[in-house]
XYZ file of C-alpha atoms in Angstrom:
677
model
C -14.552 7.838 -80.698
C -12.646 8.949 -77.576
C -11.372 6.483 -74.987
C -13.830 7.810 -72.418
C -16.825 7.384 -74.747
C -15.668 3.904 -75.756
C -15.256 2.779 -72.134
C -18.608 4.226 -71.010
C -20.574 2.633 -73.851
C -18.575 -0.627 -73.918
C -18.506 -1.554 -70.211
C -18.294 -5.315 -70.808
C -15.175 -4.899 -72.936
C -13.544 -2.703 -70.296
C -14.502 -5.111 -67.501
C -13.018 -8.039 -69.414
C -9.841 -6.029 -69.901
C -9.730 -5.216 -66.176
C -10.253 -8.866 -65.286
C -7.504 -9.959 -67.694
C -5.054 -7.442 -66.219
C -5.884 -8.491 -62.657
C -5.613 -12.231 -63.343
C -2.408 -11.971 -65.377
C -1.032 -9.489 -62.859
C -1.644 -11.761 -59.873
C -0.051 -14.709 -61.698
C 2.907 -12.584 -62.796
C 3.390 -11.135 -59.305
C 3.448 -14.611 -57.765
C 6.097 -15.709 -60.284
C 8.413 -12.717 -59.829
C 11.719 -13.716 -58.276
C 13.099 -11.820 -55.300
C 16.585 -10.406 -55.037
C 18.394 -7.596 -53.262
C 19.399 -5.675 -56.401
C 18.679 -5.936 -60.138
C 20.667 -8.421 -62.193
C 23.918 -6.656 -63.101
C 26.282 -7.872 -65.813
C 29.744 -6.535 -65.039
C 32.043 -6.107 -68.083
C 34.860 -8.038 -66.420
C 36.372 -11.430 -67.244
C 38.877 -13.249 -65.057
C 41.394 -15.844 -66.231
C 42.267 -17.950 -63.180
C 45.174 -20.404 -63.209
C 46.163 -22.548 -60.236
C 49.877 -23.393 -59.895
C 50.059 -25.228 -56.541
C 53.059 -24.935 -54.250
C 54.738 -22.087 -56.153
C 55.615 -18.611 -54.882
C 54.190 -15.340 -56.247
C 57.290 -14.414 -58.292
C 57.367 -17.743 -60.133
C 53.598 -17.569 -60.695
C 54.000 -14.127 -62.244
C 56.981 -15.122 -64.404
C 55.783 -18.461 -65.770
C 51.983 -18.112 -65.710
C 50.722 -14.539 -65.407
C 52.965 -12.846 -67.984
C 52.319 -15.310 -70.854
C 48.562 -15.128 -70.239
C 48.660 -11.322 -69.989
C 50.447 -11.081 -73.340
C 47.682 -13.064 -75.020
C 44.807 -11.342 -73.204
C 46.128 -7.994 -74.391
C 45.070 -9.023 -77.915
C 41.382 -9.415 -76.991
C 39.076 -6.989 -78.828
C 37.348 -4.056 -77.086
C 39.618 -4.408 -74.048
C 39.581 -1.314 -71.822
C 41.927 -2.255 -68.986
C 44.080 -5.270 -68.124
C 45.370 -6.105 -64.640
C 46.631 -9.144 -62.783
C 47.260 -10.512 -59.306
C 49.924 -13.161 -58.713
C 49.998 -14.793 -55.321
C 51.101 -18.073 -53.852
C 49.681 -20.881 -55.955
C 47.293 -18.859 -58.123
C 47.279 -16.330 -60.965
C 44.309 -14.072 -61.724
C 44.274 -11.932 -64.882
C 41.393 -9.438 -65.018
C 40.050 -8.031 -68.292
C 37.819 -4.962 -68.082
C 35.616 -3.955 -71.023
C 33.301 -1.050 -71.766
C 29.774 -1.243 -70.357
C 27.443 -2.717 -72.949
C 30.045 -5.106 -74.405
C 28.751 -8.528 -75.457
C 30.364 -10.562 -72.679
C 29.594 -13.902 -74.333
C 31.657 -12.908 -77.363
C 34.366 -11.410 -75.126
C 34.555 -14.672 -73.172
C 34.852 -16.684 -76.398
C 37.569 -14.354 -77.702
C 39.475 -14.661 -74.416
C 39.262 -18.454 -74.500
C 40.582 -18.468 -78.060
C 43.588 -16.319 -77.099
C 44.397 -18.218 -73.882
C 44.284 -21.604 -75.634
C 47.236 -20.490 -77.751
C 49.489 -20.180 -74.690
C 48.501 -23.301 -72.738
C 51.432 -25.326 -74.120
C 53.862 -22.697 -72.786
C 52.652 -23.007 -69.188
C 54.461 -25.262 -66.663
C 53.390 -28.901 -66.591
C 52.230 -28.655 -62.968
C 50.019 -25.635 -63.669
C 46.317 -26.403 -63.974
C 44.430 -25.515 -67.115
C 43.284 -21.849 -66.969
C 39.571 -21.379 -66.508
C 37.698 -18.287 -67.636
C 35.053 -16.702 -65.432
C 32.678 -13.867 -66.285
C 32.677 -11.677 -63.198
C 29.294 -12.114 -61.569
C 29.162 -11.330 -57.831
C 25.982 -13.374 -57.460
C 27.807 -16.572 -58.485
C 31.264 -15.797 -57.102
C 30.059 -14.818 -53.648
C 28.492 -17.605 -51.562
C 24.754 -17.581 -50.926
C 24.800 -19.807 -47.854
C 27.197 -21.149 -45.237
C 26.470 -24.358 -43.329
C 28.322 -26.111 -40.528
C 28.405 -29.833 -39.779
C 29.012 -30.914 -36.181
C 28.440 -33.978 -34.021
C 31.579 -36.163 -34.337
C 34.724 -36.092 -32.223
C 36.704 -37.740 -35.041
C 37.305 -34.823 -37.411
C 38.627 -37.115 -40.149
C 35.453 -39.206 -40.086
C 33.344 -36.035 -39.998
C 35.125 -34.628 -43.060
C 34.706 -37.888 -45.001
C 31.029 -38.199 -44.034
C 30.441 -34.585 -45.072
C 32.074 -35.080 -48.473
C 30.534 -38.485 -49.202
C 26.994 -37.902 -47.927
C 26.045 -34.335 -47.018
C 27.807 -32.548 -49.876
C 26.328 -34.897 -52.474
C 22.825 -34.436 -51.084
C 23.106 -30.645 -51.132
C 24.517 -30.591 -54.674
C 21.294 -32.243 -55.856
C 19.288 -29.121 -54.957
C 18.221 -27.285 -58.097
C 20.252 -24.103 -58.597
C 23.385 -25.163 -56.684
C 26.549 -24.639 -58.732
C 29.140 -25.810 -56.196
C 29.521 -26.771 -52.550
C 33.006 -26.111 -51.140
C 34.144 -28.023 -48.048
C 36.481 -26.533 -45.426
C 37.834 -27.815 -42.145
C 38.099 -31.276 -40.657
C 40.921 -33.679 -41.480
C 41.439 -35.172 -44.936
C 42.607 -38.780 -45.143
C 46.080 -39.359 -46.590
C 48.111 -42.549 -47.076
C 51.771 -41.734 -46.431
C 54.692 -43.881 -47.611
C 57.715 -43.059 -45.419
C 60.906 -44.207 -47.125
C 63.948 -45.408 -45.167
C 66.742 -43.849 -47.232
C 69.396 -46.091 -45.634
C 67.663 -49.297 -46.707
C 66.823 -47.759 -50.057
C 70.504 -47.029 -50.693
C 71.490 -50.515 -49.520
C 69.241 -52.080 -52.149
C 70.401 -49.605 -54.787
C 66.914 -48.217 -55.356
C 65.532 -44.691 -55.801
C 62.372 -42.915 -54.680
C 61.279 -42.665 -58.327
C 61.283 -46.467 -58.603
C 59.006 -46.732 -55.574
C 56.670 -44.104 -57.017
C 56.508 -45.914 -60.359
C 55.875 -49.259 -58.668
C 52.964 -47.866 -56.644
C 51.420 -46.275 -59.745
C 51.818 -49.479 -61.757
C 50.154 -51.622 -59.082
C 47.285 -49.249 -58.291
C 45.383 -49.866 -61.539
C 42.260 -51.608 -62.775
C 43.096 -52.901 -66.263
C 40.323 -53.779 -68.738
C 40.748 -57.151 -70.449
C 38.020 -57.097 -73.074
C 35.366 -59.807 -72.961
C 34.934 -63.557 -73.353
C 32.032 -65.606 -74.634
C 30.832 -68.827 -73.061
C 28.056 -70.322 -75.098
C 25.364 -67.700 -75.475
C 26.662 -65.534 -72.632
C 29.279 -62.775 -72.645
C 31.456 -61.653 -69.722
C 33.545 -58.502 -69.262
C 37.104 -59.169 -68.124
C 38.957 -56.784 -65.798
C 42.128 -57.069 -63.753
C 41.417 -55.459 -60.369
C 44.571 -53.910 -58.970
C 43.493 -50.753 -57.120
C 44.352 -50.755 -53.433
C 41.479 -51.210 -51.014
C 43.432 -51.285 -47.753
C 46.728 -49.636 -46.734
C 48.151 -53.075 -45.883
C 48.022 -54.049 -49.551
C 50.504 -51.297 -50.414
C 53.196 -52.794 -48.158
C 53.152 -56.086 -50.090
C 53.810 -54.725 -53.587
C 57.098 -55.663 -55.264
C 59.363 -52.691 -55.842
C 62.204 -54.549 -57.585
C 63.827 -57.967 -57.928
C 67.498 -58.462 -56.937
C 69.204 -61.785 -57.715
C 65.822 -63.416 -58.071
C 64.666 -62.168 -54.678
C 61.665 -59.767 -54.703
C 62.061 -56.593 -52.676
C 58.775 -55.589 -51.055
C 57.775 -52.046 -50.207
C 57.746 -52.963 -46.508
C 61.476 -53.738 -46.785
C 62.359 -50.117 -47.597
C 59.411 -48.063 -46.304
C 56.494 -47.964 -43.887
C 52.890 -47.124 -44.792
C 50.780 -44.919 -42.507
C 47.029 -44.356 -42.794
C 46.773 -40.809 -41.437
C 45.594 -37.354 -42.497
C 47.012 -34.518 -44.550
C 49.070 -31.789 -42.967
C 46.746 -29.383 -41.182
C 46.635 -26.198 -43.222
C 43.176 -24.968 -42.232
C 40.704 -24.998 -39.352
C 36.957 -24.502 -39.287
C 34.822 -23.849 -36.207
C 31.307 -22.896 -35.154
C 31.180 -20.866 -31.938
C 34.745 -22.029 -31.076
C 33.842 -25.737 -31.537
C 35.437 -27.778 -34.374
C 33.185 -28.174 -37.390
C 33.231 -28.815 -41.112
C 32.049 -25.797 -43.095
C 30.102 -25.986 -46.349
C 29.985 -22.911 -48.596
C 27.229 -22.962 -51.231
C 27.471 -21.045 -54.511
C 24.567 -20.684 -56.901
C 24.233 -20.986 -60.653
C 24.087 -17.753 -62.634
C 20.390 -18.167 -63.479
C 19.329 -19.319 -60.009
C 17.529 -17.041 -57.568
C 19.144 -16.615 -54.148
C 15.860 -16.528 -52.207
C 14.340 -19.573 -53.911
C 17.619 -21.464 -53.549
C 17.829 -20.610 -49.836
C 14.309 -21.929 -49.269
C 15.100 -25.144 -51.133
C 18.362 -25.533 -49.206
C 16.656 -25.069 -45.834
C 14.108 -27.718 -46.776
C 16.893 -30.073 -47.876
C 18.809 -29.443 -44.627
C 15.690 -30.111 -42.537
C 15.080 -33.406 -44.362
C 18.757 -34.305 -44.064
C 18.885 -33.660 -40.306
C 16.074 -36.158 -39.790
C 18.117 -38.895 -41.489
C 21.607 -38.175 -40.145
C 23.057 -40.673 -37.649
C 23.850 -39.967 -34.003
C 24.531 -36.364 -33.038
C 25.527 -35.219 -36.533
C 23.678 -32.030 -37.431
C 23.812 -29.466 -40.220
C 23.352 -25.838 -39.134
C 22.642 -22.916 -41.461
C 24.925 -20.250 -40.033
C 24.445 -17.624 -42.747
C 22.307 -17.035 -45.845
C 22.270 -13.977 -48.089
C 18.535 -14.481 -48.629
C 17.776 -13.614 -44.987
C 18.629 -9.947 -45.464
C 16.954 -9.868 -48.895
C 13.682 -11.143 -47.448
C 13.850 -8.706 -44.530
C 14.523 -5.779 -46.861
C 11.707 -6.701 -49.260
C 9.305 -7.371 -46.392
C 10.021 -3.860 -45.150
C 9.416 -2.475 -48.652
C 6.111 -4.370 -48.874
C 5.031 -2.814 -45.596
C 5.949 0.676 -46.781
C 4.069 0.175 -50.070
C 0.966 -1.130 -48.290
C 1.027 1.748 -45.818
C 1.436 4.227 -48.665
C -1.511 2.790 -50.591
C -3.699 2.751 -47.466
C -2.819 6.337 -46.567
C -3.543 7.443 -50.132
C -7.023 5.884 -49.966
C -7.697 7.418 -46.529
C -6.663 10.901 -47.684
C -8.870 10.557 -50.770
C -11.801 9.523 -48.592
C -11.269 12.476 -46.243
C -11.218 15.030 -49.044
C -13.971 13.531 -51.208
C -16.181 12.530 -48.237
C -17.707 9.811 -50.409
C -17.204 6.076 -50.161
C -18.313 5.565 -53.768
C -15.826 8.125 -55.083
C -13.060 6.616 -52.972
C -13.772 3.140 -54.359
C -13.671 4.511 -57.894
C -10.260 6.076 -57.294
C -8.920 3.057 -55.395
C -9.359 0.811 -58.445
C -6.469 2.607 -60.154
C -3.901 1.376 -57.591
C -4.224 -2.429 -58.015
C -4.824 -2.174 -61.766
C -1.705 -0.060 -62.331
C 0.477 -2.250 -60.099
C -0.758 -5.482 -61.699
C -0.136 -4.075 -65.187
C 3.406 -3.216 -64.090
C 3.873 -6.733 -62.684
C 2.949 -8.223 -66.074
C 5.655 -6.220 -67.829
C 8.202 -7.072 -65.116
C 7.451 -10.781 -65.433
C 7.785 -10.882 -69.219
C 11.018 -8.862 -69.093
C 12.614 -11.201 -66.509
C 12.838 -8.432 -63.932
C 12.991 -9.223 -60.226
C 11.334 -7.841 -57.135
C 14.181 -6.022 -55.428
C 14.694 -2.904 -53.357
C 15.092 -0.816 -56.534
C 11.941 -1.962 -58.360
C 9.933 -2.000 -55.126
C 11.199 1.507 -54.425
C 9.952 2.538 -57.863
C 6.517 1.034 -57.202
C 6.329 2.686 -53.784
C 7.299 6.003 -55.341
C 4.678 5.593 -58.066
C 1.787 4.735 -55.717
C 1.370 8.351 -54.628
C 1.308 9.520 -58.247
C -0.883 6.718 -59.607
C -4.111 8.168 -58.190
C -3.513 11.757 -59.360
C -4.890 11.319 -62.882
C -7.909 9.412 -61.588
C -8.671 12.132 -59.016
C -8.608 14.848 -61.679
C -10.927 12.858 -63.968
C -13.312 11.898 -61.161
C -13.494 15.453 -59.788
C -14.439 16.849 -63.186
C -17.027 14.116 -63.762
C -18.487 14.766 -60.309
C -18.749 18.490 -61.104
C -20.831 17.737 -64.176
C -23.051 15.377 -62.173
C -23.610 18.072 -59.538
C -24.592 20.489 -62.315
C -27.453 18.171 -63.242
C -26.054 16.159 -66.135
C -26.805 12.461 -66.439
C -23.958 10.323 -65.038
C -23.221 8.718 -68.433
C -22.997 12.055 -70.253
C -21.072 13.587 -67.338
C -18.523 10.740 -67.480
C -17.891 11.229 -71.205
C -17.687 15.037 -71.066
C -15.774 15.212 -67.788
C -13.062 12.779 -68.896
C -12.807 14.365 -72.337
C -12.287 17.882 -70.959
C -9.278 16.962 -68.812
C -7.859 14.204 -71.023
C -5.219 16.356 -72.694
C -4.224 17.928 -69.372
C -3.603 14.634 -67.543
C -1.777 13.184 -70.559
C 0.553 16.189 -70.537
C 1.027 15.961 -66.756
C 1.799 12.228 -66.877
C 4.216 12.537 -69.793
C 5.985 15.352 -67.949
C 6.593 13.047 -64.982
C 7.611 10.181 -67.272
C 10.182 12.453 -68.910
C 11.854 12.811 -65.521
C 12.278 9.056 -64.944
C 12.604 7.528 -68.405
C 15.984 9.125 -69.309
C 17.537 7.184 -66.405
C 17.178 4.091 -68.610
C 19.552 5.724 -71.102
C 22.334 6.277 -68.555
C 25.294 3.953 -69.047
C 27.634 2.320 -66.575
C 26.874 0.803 -63.208
C 24.338 3.514 -62.315
C 22.317 2.677 -65.417
C 22.459 -1.057 -64.674
C 21.076 -0.517 -61.170
C 18.476 2.212 -61.710
C 17.126 1.345 -65.173
C 14.650 -1.180 -63.664
C 13.323 1.558 -61.356
C 12.932 3.918 -64.317
C 11.020 1.291 -66.295
C 8.862 0.368 -63.293
C 7.825 3.962 -62.567
C 7.225 4.716 -66.256
C 5.000 1.675 -66.795
C 3.079 2.306 -63.558
C 2.375 5.929 -64.546
C 1.336 5.041 -68.096
C -0.911 2.301 -66.704
C -2.512 4.782 -64.302
C -3.123 7.147 -67.235
C -4.865 4.376 -69.179
C -6.980 3.535 -66.115
C -7.935 7.196 -65.626
C -9.113 7.547 -69.241
C -11.006 4.241 -69.459
C -11.887 2.549 -66.173
C -12.652 5.667 -64.122
C -15.261 7.086 -66.589
C -16.909 3.670 -66.952
C -17.175 3.090 -63.186
C -18.170 6.713 -62.476
C -21.071 6.512 -64.939
C -22.558 3.695 -62.874
C -21.658 4.615 -59.298
C -21.836 8.404 -59.037
C -25.106 10.190 -58.361
C -25.947 13.825 -57.516
C -25.726 14.732 -53.833
C -29.475 15.406 -53.758
C -30.227 11.816 -54.752
C -28.019 10.204 -52.130
C -29.781 8.003 -49.632
C -29.512 8.803 -45.930
C -26.726 6.890 -44.282
C -27.299 3.896 -42.050
C -27.649 4.722 -38.331
C -24.452 2.810 -37.609
C -22.568 5.100 -39.999
C -23.787 8.357 -38.456
C -20.637 8.731 -36.281
C -18.594 8.495 -39.476
C -20.775 11.166 -41.104
C -20.379 13.413 -38.081
C -16.600 12.963 -38.147
C -16.537 13.798 -41.857
C -18.639 16.906 -41.267
C -16.246 18.026 -38.529
C -13.332 17.401 -40.898
C -15.122 19.410 -43.592
C -15.558 22.376 -41.246
C -11.885 22.222 -40.246
C -10.881 22.021 -43.889
C -12.978 25.072 -44.747
C -11.256 27.033 -41.981
C -7.874 25.890 -43.290
C -8.928 26.869 -46.797
C -9.913 30.331 -45.569
C -6.560 30.731 -43.783
C -4.773 29.609 -46.927
C -6.648 32.204 -48.970
C -5.626 34.895 -46.499
C -1.982 33.769 -46.713
C -2.069 33.830 -50.515
C -3.481 37.345 -50.497
C -0.663 38.493 -48.175
C 1.955 36.881 -50.441
C 0.540 38.671 -53.470
C 0.797 41.988 -51.667
C 4.431 41.296 -50.660
C 5.850 39.671 -53.779
C 9.406 40.931 -53.352
C 9.671 39.695 -49.768
C 8.244 36.256 -50.648
C 10.580 35.828 -53.620
C 13.538 36.901 -51.492
C 12.663 34.393 -48.755
C 12.213 31.610 -51.316
C 15.570 32.389 -52.927
C 17.308 32.540 -49.541
C 15.864 29.191 -48.464
C 16.933 27.644 -51.780
C 20.520 28.879 -51.429
C 20.642 27.744 -47.807
C 19.431 24.274 -48.807
C 22.247 24.016 -51.351
C 24.794 24.645 -48.607
C 23.316 21.771 -46.584
C 24.293 19.238 -49.255
C 27.874 19.305 -47.949
C 26.666 18.432 -44.465
C 24.271 15.706 -45.578
C 26.941 13.909 -47.621
C 26.491 11.274 -50.298
C 26.763 7.501 -50.587
C 26.212 5.014 -53.403
C 24.195 2.690 -51.143
C 22.474 3.682 -47.898
C 23.922 2.318 -44.685
C 21.671 -0.233 -42.974
C 21.828 -2.469 -39.929
C 22.013 -5.904 -41.561
C 22.526 -7.795 -38.308
C 25.616 -9.521 -39.705
C 29.190 -8.746 -40.632
C 32.418 -10.385 -41.764
C 35.747 -10.015 -39.975
C 39.023 -10.692 -41.797
C 42.304 -11.404 -40.009
C 45.765 -11.225 -41.556
C 48.840 -12.094 -39.518
C 52.400 -10.867 -40.245
C 54.317 -12.375 -43.171
C 55.910 -15.662 -42.147
C 53.233 -16.641 -39.610
C 52.354 -20.330 -39.696
C 48.874 -21.784 -39.463
C 49.173 -22.517 -35.729
C 50.031 -18.912 -34.912
C 47.094 -17.741 -37.026
C 44.852 -20.287 -35.323
C 45.769 -19.040 -31.846
C 44.906 -15.468 -32.821
C 41.671 -16.693 -34.417
C 40.688 -18.550 -31.241
C 41.189 -15.385 -29.200
C 38.973 -13.460 -31.634
C 36.278 -16.157 -31.593
C 36.139 -16.384 -27.796
C 35.949 -12.618 -27.535
C 33.079 -12.391 -30.033
C 31.107 -15.301 -28.569
C 31.151 -13.478 -25.218
C 29.417 -10.432 -26.745
C 25.707 -10.695 -25.788
C 24.444 -9.394 -29.147
C 26.285 -12.073 -31.169
C 24.421 -15.299 -31.936
C 26.753 -17.296 -34.222
C 30.425 -17.097 -35.205
C 31.699 -19.228 -38.082
C 35.458 -19.195 -38.637
C 37.703 -20.467 -41.423
C 41.418 -20.323 -40.646
C 44.299 -20.953 -43.043
C 44.411 -22.040 -46.666
C 41.180 -21.972 -48.627
C 40.094 -21.387 -52.194
C 36.732 -20.522 -53.656
C 35.284 -18.293 -56.340
C 38.106 -16.066 -57.598
C 40.081 -15.754 -54.368
C 42.395 -17.790 -52.187
C 43.723 -17.312 -48.676
C 47.041 -18.314 -47.142
C 47.918 -19.849 -43.769
C 48.303 -16.389 -42.243
C 44.716 -15.389 -42.977
C 41.380 -16.135 -41.343
C 37.777 -15.158 -42.014
C 34.852 -14.936 -39.569
C 31.166 -14.728 -40.452
C 29.224 -13.235 -37.559
C 25.453 -13.283 -37.159
C 23.822 -11.053 -34.569
C 20.567 -11.664 -32.767
C 17.387 -10.162 -34.295
C 17.167 -6.380 -33.875
C 14.383 -6.597 -31.307
C 16.485 -8.864 -29.090
C 19.517 -6.580 -28.879
C 20.096 -3.036 -27.713
C 23.163 -2.087 -29.732
C 23.428 -1.782 -33.501
C 25.851 -3.679 -35.720
C 28.125 -0.629 -35.921
C 28.241 -0.359 -32.125
C 29.279 -4.014 -31.831
C 31.948 -3.567 -34.514
C 33.312 -0.494 -32.756
C 33.681 -2.420 -29.492
C 35.398 -5.336 -31.235
C 37.747 -3.055 -33.156
C 38.919 -1.542 -29.867
C 39.471 -4.987 -28.324
C 41.354 -6.418 -31.306
C 43.545 -3.373 -31.885
C 46.000 -4.765 -29.304
C 46.677 -8.009 -31.213
C 50.409 -7.820 -32.078
C 51.030 -7.534 -35.822
C 47.474 -8.519 -36.760
C 45.531 -6.662 -39.447
C 41.792 -6.612 -38.719
C 39.128 -5.450 -41.180
C 35.338 -5.540 -41.038
C 32.802 -5.771 -43.825
C 29.122 -4.953 -43.398
C 27.033 -5.603 -46.479
C 28.517 -3.820 -49.484
C 30.763 -1.432 -47.576
C 34.109 -2.806 -46.534
C 35.750 -1.630 -43.355
C 32.696 -1.038 -41.157
C 32.606 2.664 -40.321
C 35.962 3.468 -41.943
C 35.473 6.353 -44.424
C 38.391 5.376 -46.685
C 39.916 1.957 -47.390
C 43.335 1.705 -49.069
C 44.493 -1.684 -50.351
C 48.021 -2.171 -51.705
C 48.844 -5.000 -54.124
C 52.248 -6.085 -55.382
């Protein structure tokens, strides 16, 4: 029994199948996570070791080289490189695409553990990171303002706000920048120290020995038990001054006799501002399995709840979120897909001139898309610009098979056959043809899934999406369309006269039909002329083809299309030897200049030393996250704003300025050259 015959004579079974696909599809679609691009696993592992306060040469000699020697023994290693800079060593291992990165990470850990004992005592334990841009790059930046006392603001941010935000599901880390960090300084008077015959090491040991809580076991009193502890940790700076450093001739020497204690803040090595005003910046990074869009929504809700409970003028502002652009991009893709589906239905209605036939064809679009959504959900795929692009591309092709089947069924009905028999015969006659046509199209897209490397990682989801959508449309054309046609189609002679309110529509369709017939006649005339002038037509076609090939050099090529994201990042690097104050003055000039630009809405700056992810910055570097106003509220594009700023900042003496918009670094610069070492 053919599929068409089965579907026509088993309508309840087919309807139940349709209902199951629609219900599961709607549930699956609602559960699909949103992202900008498909999940990409890069075959790169980084071994990061922090060695604070040490120059690049010493980091390379005592940390990087020993780790490199061991990492070179890791299996399936393709390329090994390293970066040694002040206070940090990064060794990068690159593997072939398709390598099991879990095993590679385990192998790397095993090799690095063998060299830990050879590293300097002050060097931190190396940590191994699988390179994942989604977890290394921040997903949100927040700024805390509202206190004049920057030390109190920093402490409040770390003790209250940071802890609240870290509770949000999916947050891996919240890094804090800016403000002033509290520090208790013991300033030794070397003259008095020498007079008492003491050393700085003795003072250090005395402070460590006194600043302890010592457990003392437990005691029992009757039927009750008590834990015993000796509380010695300092609670106030004044307590430090009273500790005994040494005893000379039976006389105790107090710390206050040889030093003074100051409750102050650490040396300023970084600044953080929001629109030129001091602020504490929070940078949020997500877990590897978390979704950026869902996390951003949860974070915004947490920030809104937090702002209602914060004291005084303290407020948390979301200055940047990667999910904003993702949602805008996907919203645009949704609109394009909806417009494409609507236009397809309208065109079908115009050419078939039948509401019943149009409804029959239109059923193939939601059924095919919902079937694709089910597969995407159970394969942990995401809704992103690639998969949505595949669905949008497939919408125009989804209805083709159904149109062919319906047209042949309608022909049999017009010839006088019963609708049920016409549905079986009509679908059976064109079944092989539409299967061949669909498989031909599938053969164009499916091989993309077999491509290796980064291109395969990005475009395989699109290949799978298009393939499943087309195969689903084929199944719909061979089952659902015959079943529905057998019950909805009727010969034109049996059609009821239209309702008076629909007569204008009928008249418009008749006018369209007359215009189409004239176009069809003109097309026939053109075809006849082409057949009489075959050589000329073939020559013109060949010439146009060759000319189009020459245009490829003019059009150019890019891995990702350039878009106006409404945001960009500016990086500043001052000359070698610049201190944090010099960098801060240049950063202030840049901030004030950008805030004065009418298209710019927010400027978040981080100046000086910072560390996060796999990178660190020095005191001669600064980073600025800039958010522009919505596109409808500004005249100029992001590139126009960047061009103006580049001209203004080109006069900064010795400063290196670079821009990053989305995934392309350097703004409109065609080539970027970076020199290391």
